[in-house]
Short mmCIF file of C-alpha atoms and ligand atoms in Angstrom, two decimals:
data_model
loop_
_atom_site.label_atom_id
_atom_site.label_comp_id
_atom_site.label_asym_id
_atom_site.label_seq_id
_atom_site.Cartn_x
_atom_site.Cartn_y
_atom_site.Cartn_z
CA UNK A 1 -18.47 -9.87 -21.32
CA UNK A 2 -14.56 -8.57 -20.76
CA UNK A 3 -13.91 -7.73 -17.20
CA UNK A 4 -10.93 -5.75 -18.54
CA UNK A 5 -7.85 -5.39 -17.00
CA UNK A 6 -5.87 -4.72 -13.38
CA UNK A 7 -5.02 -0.24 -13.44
CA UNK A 8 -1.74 -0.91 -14.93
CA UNK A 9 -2.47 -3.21 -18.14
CA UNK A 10 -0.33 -6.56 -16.09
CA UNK A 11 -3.13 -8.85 -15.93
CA UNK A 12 -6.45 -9.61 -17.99
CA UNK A 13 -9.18 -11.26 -15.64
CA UNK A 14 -10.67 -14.11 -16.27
CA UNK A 15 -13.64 -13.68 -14.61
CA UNK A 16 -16.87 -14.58 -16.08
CA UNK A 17 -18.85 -11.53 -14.76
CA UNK A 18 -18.87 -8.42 -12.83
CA UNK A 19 -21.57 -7.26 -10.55
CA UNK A 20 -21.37 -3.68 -10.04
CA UNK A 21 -23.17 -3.59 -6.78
CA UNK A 22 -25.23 -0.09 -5.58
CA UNK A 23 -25.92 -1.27 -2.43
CA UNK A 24 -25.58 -3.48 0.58
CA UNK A 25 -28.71 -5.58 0.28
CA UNK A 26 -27.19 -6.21 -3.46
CA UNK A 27 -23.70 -7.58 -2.45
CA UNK A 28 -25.69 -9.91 -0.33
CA UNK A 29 -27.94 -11.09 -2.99
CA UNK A 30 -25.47 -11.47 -5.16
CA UNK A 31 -23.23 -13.87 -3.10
CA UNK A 32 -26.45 -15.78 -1.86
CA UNK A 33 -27.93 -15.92 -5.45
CA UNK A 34 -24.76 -17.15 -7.35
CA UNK A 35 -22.79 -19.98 -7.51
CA UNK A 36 -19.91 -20.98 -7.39
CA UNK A 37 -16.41 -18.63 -6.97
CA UNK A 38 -17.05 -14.70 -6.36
CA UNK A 39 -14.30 -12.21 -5.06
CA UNK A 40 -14.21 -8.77 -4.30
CA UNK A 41 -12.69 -6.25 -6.87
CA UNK A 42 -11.57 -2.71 -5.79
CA UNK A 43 -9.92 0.13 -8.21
CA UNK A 44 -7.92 -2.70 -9.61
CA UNK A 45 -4.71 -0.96 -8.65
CA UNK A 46 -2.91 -4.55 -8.42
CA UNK A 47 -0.68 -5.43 -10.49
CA UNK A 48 -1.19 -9.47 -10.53
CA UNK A 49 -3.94 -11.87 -10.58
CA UNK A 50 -5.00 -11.48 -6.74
CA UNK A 51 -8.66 -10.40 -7.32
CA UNK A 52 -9.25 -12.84 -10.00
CA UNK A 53 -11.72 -15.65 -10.15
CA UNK A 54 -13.22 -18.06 -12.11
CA UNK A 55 -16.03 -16.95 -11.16
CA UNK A 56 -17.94 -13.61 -10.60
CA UNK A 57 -16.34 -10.57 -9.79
CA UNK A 58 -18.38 -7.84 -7.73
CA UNK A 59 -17.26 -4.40 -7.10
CA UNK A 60 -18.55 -2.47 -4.02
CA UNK A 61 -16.84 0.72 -5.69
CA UNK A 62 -20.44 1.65 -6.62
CA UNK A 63 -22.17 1.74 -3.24
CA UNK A 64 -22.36 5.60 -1.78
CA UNK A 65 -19.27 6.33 0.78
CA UNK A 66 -21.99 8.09 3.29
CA UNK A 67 -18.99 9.21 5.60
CA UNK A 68 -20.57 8.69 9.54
CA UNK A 69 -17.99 10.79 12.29
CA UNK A 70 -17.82 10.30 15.61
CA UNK A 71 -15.95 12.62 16.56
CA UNK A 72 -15.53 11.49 20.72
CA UNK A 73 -14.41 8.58 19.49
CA UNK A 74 -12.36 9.92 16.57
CA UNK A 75 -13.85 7.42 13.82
CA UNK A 76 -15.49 7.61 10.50
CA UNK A 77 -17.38 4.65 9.40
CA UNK A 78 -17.54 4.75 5.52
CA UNK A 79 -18.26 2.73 2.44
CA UNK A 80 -15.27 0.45 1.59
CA UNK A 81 -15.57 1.18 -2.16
CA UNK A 82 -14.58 4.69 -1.25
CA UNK A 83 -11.15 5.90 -2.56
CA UNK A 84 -8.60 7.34 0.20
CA UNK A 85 -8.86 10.46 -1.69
CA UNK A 86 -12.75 11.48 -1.84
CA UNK A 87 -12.50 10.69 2.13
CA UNK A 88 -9.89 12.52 2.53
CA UNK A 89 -11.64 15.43 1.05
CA UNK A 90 -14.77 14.81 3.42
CA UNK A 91 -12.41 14.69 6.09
CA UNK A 92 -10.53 17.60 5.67
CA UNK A 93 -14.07 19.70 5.67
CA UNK A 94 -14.36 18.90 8.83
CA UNK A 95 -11.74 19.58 10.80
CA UNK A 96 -10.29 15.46 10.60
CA UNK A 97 -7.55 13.59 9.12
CA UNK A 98 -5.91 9.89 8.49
CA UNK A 99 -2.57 9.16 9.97
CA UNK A 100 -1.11 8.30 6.22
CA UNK A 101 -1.83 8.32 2.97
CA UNK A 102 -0.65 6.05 0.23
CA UNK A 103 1.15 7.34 -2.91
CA UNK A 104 -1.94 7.67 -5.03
CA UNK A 105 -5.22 8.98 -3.42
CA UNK A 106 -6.91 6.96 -6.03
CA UNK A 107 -7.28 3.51 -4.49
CA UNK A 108 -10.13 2.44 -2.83
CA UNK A 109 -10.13 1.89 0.76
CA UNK A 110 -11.64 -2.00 0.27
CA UNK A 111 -8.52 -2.65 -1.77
CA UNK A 112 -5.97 -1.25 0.04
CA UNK A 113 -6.75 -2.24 3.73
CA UNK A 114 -7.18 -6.11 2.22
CA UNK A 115 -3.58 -6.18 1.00
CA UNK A 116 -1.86 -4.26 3.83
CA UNK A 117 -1.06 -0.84 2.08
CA UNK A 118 0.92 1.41 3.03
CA UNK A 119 2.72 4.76 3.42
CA UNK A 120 5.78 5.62 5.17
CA UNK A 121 7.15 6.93 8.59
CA UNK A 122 8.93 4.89 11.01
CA UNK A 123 5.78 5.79 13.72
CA UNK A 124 3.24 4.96 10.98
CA UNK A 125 1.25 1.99 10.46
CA UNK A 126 -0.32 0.54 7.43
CA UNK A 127 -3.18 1.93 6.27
CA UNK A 128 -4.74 -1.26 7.47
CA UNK A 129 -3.74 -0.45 10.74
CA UNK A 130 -6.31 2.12 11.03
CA UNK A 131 -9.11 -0.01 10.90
CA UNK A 132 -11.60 -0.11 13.97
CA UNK A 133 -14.36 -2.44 13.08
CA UNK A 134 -15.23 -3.92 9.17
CA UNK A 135 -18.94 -5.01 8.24
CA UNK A 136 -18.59 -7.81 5.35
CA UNK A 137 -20.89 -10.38 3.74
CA UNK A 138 -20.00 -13.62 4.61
CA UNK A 139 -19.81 -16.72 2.13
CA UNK A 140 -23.57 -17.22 2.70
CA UNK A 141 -24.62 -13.76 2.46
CA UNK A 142 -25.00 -12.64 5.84
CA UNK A 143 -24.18 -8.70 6.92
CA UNK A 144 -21.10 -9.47 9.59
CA UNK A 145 -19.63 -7.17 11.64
CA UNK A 146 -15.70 -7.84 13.09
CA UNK A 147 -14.19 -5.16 15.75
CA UNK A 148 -10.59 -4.26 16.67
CA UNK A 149 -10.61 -7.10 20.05
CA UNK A 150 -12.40 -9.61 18.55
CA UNK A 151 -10.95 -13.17 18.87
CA UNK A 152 -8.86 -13.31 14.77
CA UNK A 153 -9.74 -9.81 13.98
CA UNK A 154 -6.28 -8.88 13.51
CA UNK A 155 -6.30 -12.08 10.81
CA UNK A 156 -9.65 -10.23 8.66
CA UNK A 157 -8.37 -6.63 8.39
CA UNK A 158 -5.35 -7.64 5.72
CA UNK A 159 -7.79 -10.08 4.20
CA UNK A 160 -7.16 -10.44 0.53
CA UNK A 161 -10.74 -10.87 -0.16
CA UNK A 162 -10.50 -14.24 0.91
CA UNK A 163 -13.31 -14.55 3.62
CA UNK A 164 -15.86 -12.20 1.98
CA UNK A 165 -16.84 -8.88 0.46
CA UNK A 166 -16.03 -5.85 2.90
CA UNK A 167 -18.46 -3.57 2.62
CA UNK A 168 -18.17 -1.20 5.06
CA UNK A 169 -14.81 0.00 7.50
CA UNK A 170 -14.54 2.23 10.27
CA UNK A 171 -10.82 4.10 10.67
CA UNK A 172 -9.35 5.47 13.11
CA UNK A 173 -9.13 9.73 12.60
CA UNK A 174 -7.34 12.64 14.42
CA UNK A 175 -7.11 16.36 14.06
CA UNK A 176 -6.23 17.90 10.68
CA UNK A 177 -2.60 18.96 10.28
CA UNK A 178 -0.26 20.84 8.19
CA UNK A 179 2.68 18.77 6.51
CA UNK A 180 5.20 20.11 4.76
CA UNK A 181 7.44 18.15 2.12
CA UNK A 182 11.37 18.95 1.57
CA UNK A 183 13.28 17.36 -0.90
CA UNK A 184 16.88 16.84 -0.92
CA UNK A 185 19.32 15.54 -4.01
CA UNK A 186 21.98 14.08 -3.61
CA UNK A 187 22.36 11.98 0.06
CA UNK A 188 25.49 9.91 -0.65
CA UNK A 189 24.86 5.82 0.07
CA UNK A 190 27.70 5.84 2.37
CA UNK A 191 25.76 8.39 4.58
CA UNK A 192 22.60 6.68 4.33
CA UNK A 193 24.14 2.90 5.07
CA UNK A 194 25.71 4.21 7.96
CA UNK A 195 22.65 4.73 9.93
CA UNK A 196 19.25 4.16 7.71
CA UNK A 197 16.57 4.20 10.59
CA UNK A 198 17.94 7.71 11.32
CA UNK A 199 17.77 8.85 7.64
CA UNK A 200 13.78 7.71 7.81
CA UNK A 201 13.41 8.98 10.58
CA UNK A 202 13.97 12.65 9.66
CA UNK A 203 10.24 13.48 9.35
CA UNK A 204 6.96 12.57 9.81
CA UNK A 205 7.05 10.38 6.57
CA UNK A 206 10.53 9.43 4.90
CA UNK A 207 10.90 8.31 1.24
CA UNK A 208 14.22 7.58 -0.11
CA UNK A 209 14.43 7.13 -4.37
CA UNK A 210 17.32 5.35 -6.10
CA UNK A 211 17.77 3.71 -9.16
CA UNK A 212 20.65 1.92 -7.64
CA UNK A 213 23.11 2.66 -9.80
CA UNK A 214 24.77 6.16 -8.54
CA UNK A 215 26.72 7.14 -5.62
CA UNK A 216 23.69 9.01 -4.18
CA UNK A 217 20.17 8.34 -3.67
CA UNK A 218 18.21 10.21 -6.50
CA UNK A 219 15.92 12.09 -3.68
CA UNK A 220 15.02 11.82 -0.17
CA UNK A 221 11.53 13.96 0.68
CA UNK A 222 11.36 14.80 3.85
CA UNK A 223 7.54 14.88 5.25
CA UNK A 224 7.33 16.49 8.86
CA UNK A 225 4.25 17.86 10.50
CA UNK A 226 4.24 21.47 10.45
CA UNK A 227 4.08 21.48 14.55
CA UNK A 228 6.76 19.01 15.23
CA UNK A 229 9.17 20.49 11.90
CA UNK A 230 11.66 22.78 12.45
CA UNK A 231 12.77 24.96 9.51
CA UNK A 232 14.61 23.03 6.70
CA UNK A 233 18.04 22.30 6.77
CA UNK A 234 19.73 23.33 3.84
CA UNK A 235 22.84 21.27 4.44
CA UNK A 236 21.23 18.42 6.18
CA UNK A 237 23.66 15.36 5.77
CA UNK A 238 25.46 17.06 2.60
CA UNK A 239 22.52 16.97 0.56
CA UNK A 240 21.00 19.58 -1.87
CA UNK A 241 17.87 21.20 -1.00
CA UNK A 242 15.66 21.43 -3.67
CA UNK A 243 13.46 24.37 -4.89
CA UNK A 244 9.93 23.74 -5.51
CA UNK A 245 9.85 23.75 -9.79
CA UNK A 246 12.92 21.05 -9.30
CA UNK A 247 11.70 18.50 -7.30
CA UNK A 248 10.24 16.14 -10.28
CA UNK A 249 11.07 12.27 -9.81
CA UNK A 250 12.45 10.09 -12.83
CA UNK A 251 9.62 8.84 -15.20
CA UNK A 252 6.55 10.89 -13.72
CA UNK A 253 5.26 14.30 -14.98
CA UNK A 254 5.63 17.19 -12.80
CA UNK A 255 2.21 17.84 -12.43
CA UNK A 256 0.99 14.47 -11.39
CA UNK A 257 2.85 15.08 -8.09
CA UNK A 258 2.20 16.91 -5.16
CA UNK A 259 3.22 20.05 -3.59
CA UNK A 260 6.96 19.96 -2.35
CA UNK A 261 9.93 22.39 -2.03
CA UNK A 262 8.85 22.88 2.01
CA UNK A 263 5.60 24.66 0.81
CA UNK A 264 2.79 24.21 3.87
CA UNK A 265 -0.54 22.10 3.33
CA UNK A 266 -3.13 20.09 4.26
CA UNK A 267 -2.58 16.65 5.30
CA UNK A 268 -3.97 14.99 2.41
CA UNK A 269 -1.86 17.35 -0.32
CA UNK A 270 1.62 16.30 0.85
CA UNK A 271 1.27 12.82 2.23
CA UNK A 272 0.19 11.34 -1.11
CA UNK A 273 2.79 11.80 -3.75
CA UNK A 274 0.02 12.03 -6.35
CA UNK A 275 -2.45 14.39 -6.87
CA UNK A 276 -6.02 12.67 -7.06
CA UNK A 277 -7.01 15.07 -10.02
CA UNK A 278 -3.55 13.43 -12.05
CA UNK A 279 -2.96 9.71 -13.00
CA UNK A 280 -0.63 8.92 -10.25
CA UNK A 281 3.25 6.80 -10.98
CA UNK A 282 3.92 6.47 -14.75
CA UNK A 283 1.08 3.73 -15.80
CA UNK A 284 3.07 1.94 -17.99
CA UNK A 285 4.89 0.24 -15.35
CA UNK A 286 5.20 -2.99 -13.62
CA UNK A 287 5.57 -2.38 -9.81
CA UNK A 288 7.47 -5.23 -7.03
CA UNK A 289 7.80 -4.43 -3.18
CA UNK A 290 9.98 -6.82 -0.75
CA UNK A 291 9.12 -5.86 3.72
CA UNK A 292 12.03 -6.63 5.81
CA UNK A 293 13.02 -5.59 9.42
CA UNK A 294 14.30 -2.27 9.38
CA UNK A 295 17.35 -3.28 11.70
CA UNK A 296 18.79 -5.17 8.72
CA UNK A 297 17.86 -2.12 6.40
CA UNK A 298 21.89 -1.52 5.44
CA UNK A 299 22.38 -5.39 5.11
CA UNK A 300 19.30 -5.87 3.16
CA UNK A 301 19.72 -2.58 0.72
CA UNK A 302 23.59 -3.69 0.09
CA UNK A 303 22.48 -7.35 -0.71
CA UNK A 304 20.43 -5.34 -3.39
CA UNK A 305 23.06 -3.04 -4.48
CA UNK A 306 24.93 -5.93 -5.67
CA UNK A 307 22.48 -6.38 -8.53
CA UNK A 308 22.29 -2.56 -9.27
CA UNK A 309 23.65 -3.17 -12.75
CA UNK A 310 21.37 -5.27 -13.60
CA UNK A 311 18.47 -3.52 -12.42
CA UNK A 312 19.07 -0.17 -13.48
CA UNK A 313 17.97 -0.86 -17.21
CA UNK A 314 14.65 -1.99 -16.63
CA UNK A 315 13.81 -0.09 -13.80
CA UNK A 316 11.79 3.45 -13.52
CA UNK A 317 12.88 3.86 -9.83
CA UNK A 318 13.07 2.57 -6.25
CA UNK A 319 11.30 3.93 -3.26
CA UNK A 320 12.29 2.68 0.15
CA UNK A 321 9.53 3.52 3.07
CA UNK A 322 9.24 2.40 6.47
CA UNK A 323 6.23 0.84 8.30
CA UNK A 324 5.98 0.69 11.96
CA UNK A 325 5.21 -2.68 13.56
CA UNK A 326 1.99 -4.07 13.84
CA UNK A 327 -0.04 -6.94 14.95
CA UNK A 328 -2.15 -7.38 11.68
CA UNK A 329 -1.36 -11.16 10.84
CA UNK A 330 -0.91 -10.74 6.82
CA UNK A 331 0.76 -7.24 6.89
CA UNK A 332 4.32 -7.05 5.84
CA UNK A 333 4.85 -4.93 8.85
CA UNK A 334 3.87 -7.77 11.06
CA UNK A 335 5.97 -7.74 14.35
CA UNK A 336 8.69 -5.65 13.36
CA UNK A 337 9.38 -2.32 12.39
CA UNK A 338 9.76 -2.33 8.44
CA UNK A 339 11.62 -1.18 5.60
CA UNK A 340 9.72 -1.41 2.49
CA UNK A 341 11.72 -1.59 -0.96
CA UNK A 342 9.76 -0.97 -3.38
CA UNK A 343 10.27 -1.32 -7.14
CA UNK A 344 8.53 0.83 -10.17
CA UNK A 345 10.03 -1.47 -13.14
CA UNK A 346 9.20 -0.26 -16.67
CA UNK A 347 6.87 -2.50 -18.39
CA UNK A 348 9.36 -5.28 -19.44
CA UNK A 349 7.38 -8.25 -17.83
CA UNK A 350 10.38 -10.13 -19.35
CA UNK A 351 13.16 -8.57 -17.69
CA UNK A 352 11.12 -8.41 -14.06
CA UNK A 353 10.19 -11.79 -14.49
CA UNK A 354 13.91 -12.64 -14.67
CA UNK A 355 15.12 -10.28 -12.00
CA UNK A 356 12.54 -10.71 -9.14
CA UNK A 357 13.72 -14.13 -8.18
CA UNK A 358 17.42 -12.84 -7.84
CA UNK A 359 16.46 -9.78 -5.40
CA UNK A 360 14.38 -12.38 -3.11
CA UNK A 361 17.49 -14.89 -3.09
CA UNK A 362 19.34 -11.62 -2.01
CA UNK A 363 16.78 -10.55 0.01
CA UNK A 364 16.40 -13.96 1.61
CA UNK A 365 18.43 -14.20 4.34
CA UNK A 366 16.37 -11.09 5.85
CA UNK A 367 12.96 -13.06 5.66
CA UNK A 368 11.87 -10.12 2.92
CA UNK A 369 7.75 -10.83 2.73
CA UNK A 370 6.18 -9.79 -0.59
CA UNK A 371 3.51 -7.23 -0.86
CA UNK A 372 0.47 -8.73 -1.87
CA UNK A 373 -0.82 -6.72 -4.78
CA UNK A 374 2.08 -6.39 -6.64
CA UNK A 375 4.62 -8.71 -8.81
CA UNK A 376 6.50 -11.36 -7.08
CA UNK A 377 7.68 -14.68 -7.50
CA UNK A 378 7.31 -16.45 -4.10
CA UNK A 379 5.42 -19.59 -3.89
CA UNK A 380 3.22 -20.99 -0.21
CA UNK A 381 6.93 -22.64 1.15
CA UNK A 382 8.48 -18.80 0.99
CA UNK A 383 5.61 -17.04 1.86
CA UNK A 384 5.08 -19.43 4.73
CA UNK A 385 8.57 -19.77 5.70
CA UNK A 386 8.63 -15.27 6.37
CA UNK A 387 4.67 -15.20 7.11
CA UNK A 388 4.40 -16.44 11.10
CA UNK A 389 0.31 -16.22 11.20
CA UNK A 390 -0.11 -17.55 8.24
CA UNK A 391 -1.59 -21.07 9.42
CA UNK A 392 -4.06 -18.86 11.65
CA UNK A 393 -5.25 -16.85 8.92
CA UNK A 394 -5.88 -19.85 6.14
CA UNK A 395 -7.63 -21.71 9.18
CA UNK A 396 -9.83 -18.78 9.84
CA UNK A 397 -10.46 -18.38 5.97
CA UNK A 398 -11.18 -21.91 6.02
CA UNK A 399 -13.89 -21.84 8.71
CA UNK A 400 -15.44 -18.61 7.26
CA UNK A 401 -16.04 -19.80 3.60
CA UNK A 402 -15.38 -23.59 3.97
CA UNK A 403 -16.78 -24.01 0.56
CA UNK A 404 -14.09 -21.97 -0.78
CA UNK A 405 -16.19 -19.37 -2.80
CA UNK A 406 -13.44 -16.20 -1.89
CA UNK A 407 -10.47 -18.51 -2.49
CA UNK A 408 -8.52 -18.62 -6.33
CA UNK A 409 -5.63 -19.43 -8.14
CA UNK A 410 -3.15 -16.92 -6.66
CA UNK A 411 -4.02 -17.42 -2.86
CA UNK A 412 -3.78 -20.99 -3.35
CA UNK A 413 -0.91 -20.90 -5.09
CA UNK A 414 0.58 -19.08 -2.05
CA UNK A 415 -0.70 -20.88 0.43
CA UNK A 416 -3.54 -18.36 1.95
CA UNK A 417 -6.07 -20.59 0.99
CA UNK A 418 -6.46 -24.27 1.03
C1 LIG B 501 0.29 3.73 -9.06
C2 LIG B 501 0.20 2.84 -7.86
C3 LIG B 501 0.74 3.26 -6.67
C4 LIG B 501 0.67 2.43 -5.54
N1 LIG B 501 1.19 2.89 -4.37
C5 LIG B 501 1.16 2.09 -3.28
C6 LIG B 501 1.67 2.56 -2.03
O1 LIG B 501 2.05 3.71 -1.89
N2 LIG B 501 1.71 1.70 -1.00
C7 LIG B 501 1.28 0.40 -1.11
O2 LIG B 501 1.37 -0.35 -0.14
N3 LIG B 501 0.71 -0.04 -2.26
C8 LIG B 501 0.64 0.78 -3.33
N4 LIG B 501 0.06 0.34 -4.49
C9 LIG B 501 -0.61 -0.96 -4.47
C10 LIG B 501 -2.08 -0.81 -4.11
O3 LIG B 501 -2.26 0.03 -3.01
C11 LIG B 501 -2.68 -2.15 -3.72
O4 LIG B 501 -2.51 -3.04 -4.77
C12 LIG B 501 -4.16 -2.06 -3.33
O5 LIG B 501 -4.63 -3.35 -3.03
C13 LIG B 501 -5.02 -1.46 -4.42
O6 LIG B 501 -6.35 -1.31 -3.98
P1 LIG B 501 -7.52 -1.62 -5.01
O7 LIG B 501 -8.78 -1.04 -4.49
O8 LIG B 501 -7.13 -1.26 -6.37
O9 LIG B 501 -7.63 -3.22 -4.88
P2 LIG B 501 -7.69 -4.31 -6.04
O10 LIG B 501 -6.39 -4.35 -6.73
O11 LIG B 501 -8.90 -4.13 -6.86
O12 LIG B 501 -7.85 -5.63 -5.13
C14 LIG B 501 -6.80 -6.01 -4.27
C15 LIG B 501 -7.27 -7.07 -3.28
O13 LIG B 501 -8.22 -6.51 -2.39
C16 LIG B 501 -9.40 -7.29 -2.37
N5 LIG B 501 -10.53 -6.39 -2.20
C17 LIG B 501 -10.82 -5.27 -2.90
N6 LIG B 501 -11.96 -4.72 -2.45
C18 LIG B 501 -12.40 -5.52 -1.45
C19 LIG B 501 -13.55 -5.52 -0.62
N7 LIG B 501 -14.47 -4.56 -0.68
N8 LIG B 501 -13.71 -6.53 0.26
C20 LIG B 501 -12.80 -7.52 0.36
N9 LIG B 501 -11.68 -7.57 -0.40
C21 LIG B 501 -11.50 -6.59 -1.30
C22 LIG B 501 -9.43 -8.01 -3.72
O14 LIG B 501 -10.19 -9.21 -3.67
C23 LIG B 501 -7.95 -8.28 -3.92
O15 LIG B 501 -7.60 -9.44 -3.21
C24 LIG B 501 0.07 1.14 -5.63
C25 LIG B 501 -0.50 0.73 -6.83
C26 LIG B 501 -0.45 1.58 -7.95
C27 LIG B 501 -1.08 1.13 -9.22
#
């Protein structure tokens, strides 16, 4: 039986099989029942060989979400195979929101929590960073639960399916709120070097496009909560406000995006940049993010700069995003405040192949950590030379599945697992 491929078309699995699980008691039997390798799969929004196995594949994306609030202690409990959007929409019926979003709505929440996703905002965490408590089945079966406090907690939550199948997460949750999303043309890179943690800043969530090779940064889009924004600046650091019908991005239809031009909405329209009834990003696409501390933003975004003429060809476009600190030991906002520089490359696997080890020897000297689910070149002496928990976390992995039934190729090859 094909398994298919990862959202984007960049890698074919090799697994043997796919359970499609409808329930708990099913993920349970499954990993009891079968032998040998299993890992999780989510919406398959990663773009390298992460959830791949040898073995069997099982996908929780099948179980039903059934949403449980409590409101006093502003959690929902839900089903981890549940995309951020269709919670979102739950959510938003009743009165509740997320801190964040990610770009696309699409991905489920399994997925995204295990490889540290994020939005942006120089106050926000991960998405990961949200989580409260996560119920899993262990290597032998079992139903677990692990809560925010527990001794290694903070080494499960960005997991990489490597101790088990998540099956169930609760998230932290907070009033709904209105968010508003201005775009600007036009920032010149001398402005934005000169003080980058005050450029993200600007707004509740801060994304900066480039595709390195102007003067300017393509766009900067502005996020604030409607309660802490003031009206929009129309000459805010010599940049062009944009009108709604012209604030498209480079490579992406107009209609896949969401609402911007400083119209008012609901949390989970403007925080996204893709609508959950569109495809979100381009789809034919290769995508590459580098974390490093956002006090060496201007350093780190120069040392790139240098290689602008090379990049600009074969990429779509750059998004940088902030992440604030956290204590999650596999995020890439671990310990410091982050700026994320993210890469959509057009699908040249080539060409990305070739570049991606030059931007992490430039982006070496500022300990740049790779995101998980997407393209990169680092191998376990990198990722352990910019990853400081990463002993605890493969020695917790170890103890939880000593047989090695969650680890593969790809987490061995970088180290995570033994
Ligand atoms: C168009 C596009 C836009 C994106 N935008 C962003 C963004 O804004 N910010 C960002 O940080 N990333 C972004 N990503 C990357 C994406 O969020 C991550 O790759 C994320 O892991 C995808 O979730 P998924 O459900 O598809 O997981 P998959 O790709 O299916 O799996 C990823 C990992 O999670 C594990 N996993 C999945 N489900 C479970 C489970 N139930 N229990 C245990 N482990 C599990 C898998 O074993 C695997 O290791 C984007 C990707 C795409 C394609």
């Amino acid at each position: 039986m094909s398994i298919g491929a990862t959202w984007a078309g960049t890698h074919v699995f090799t697994a043997t099989r796919l359970i499609e699980a409808t329930s708990i008691g099913q993920v349970q039997a499954a990993v009891a029942e079968t032998t040998g390798p299993i890992r999780a799969l989510g919406t398959r929004h990663s773009f390298n060989d992460l959830a791949d196995t040898s073995g069997t594949l099982i996908t929780v994306t099948g179980i039903a979400p059934d949403p449980q609030l409590d409101q006093s202690a502003r959690t929902v409990t839900v089903g981890a195979g549940t995309r951020y959007g269709d919670l979102a929409v739950w959510l938003e019926g009743r009165g509740w929101a997320l801190h964040n979003m990610g770009s696309l709505p699409h991905i489920s929440i399994g997925g995204a929590v295990a490889t540290g996703t994020h939005g942006s905002g120089v106050t926000n965490g991960c998405l990961s960073d949200a989580v409260q408590a996560l119920e899993y089945v262990d290597a032998a079966g079992d139903l677990r639960v692990a809560r925010r406090g527990d001794d290694g907690f903070e080494g499960l939550v960005v997991g990489l399916g490597a101790y088990g199948v998540v099956v169930r997460l609760t998230l932290d949750v907070q009033p709904t709120f209105l968010v508003r999303q201005d775009v600007y043309r036009g920032l010149s890179w001398e402005r934005f070097l000169d003080d980058v943690p005050a450029v993200m800043s600007a707004g509740y969530s801060v994304s900066a496009f480039t595709t390195w090779a102007e003067d300017t940064l393509q766009q900067v889009w502005r996020k604030s909560r409607i309660n802490d924004a003031d009206a929009p600046d129309p000459t805010w650091l010599g940049a062009r406000f944009e009108r709604p019908e012209e604030a498209g991005l480079v490579g992406v239809p107009p209609d896949n995006l969401t609402v911007k031009g400083g119209v008012e909405g609901p949390w989970l329209e403007r925080l996204p940049h893709f609508r959950l009834d569109s495809t979100p990003s381009n789809g034919d696409e290769i995508q590459t993010e580098y974390f490093v501390d956002l006090k060496d933003a201007a350093a780190a975004l120069t040392a790139v700069r240098a290689l602008s003429s090379d990049i600009a060809p074969h990429l779509l476009v750059t998004e940088l995003r902030t992440v604030a600190a956290d204590a999650l030991w596999l995020s890439g906002a671990y310990g410091r405040d982050t700026l994320a520089i993210h890469f959509t490359w057009r699908n040249a696997p080539a060409a990305v192949s070739a570049l991606t080890p030059r931007i992490e020897e430039a982006l070496a000297p500022f300990g740049a950590r790779p995101h998980w689910g997407k393209v990169h070149t680092m191998g376990a002496d990198a990722v352990a030379a910019v990853t400081p928990r990463l002993a605890d976390a493969r020695a917790q992995f170890e103890r939880l599945d000593p047989a090695g039934r969650f680890a593969n190729s790809h987490l061995q090859r970088l180290g995570v697992r033994v």
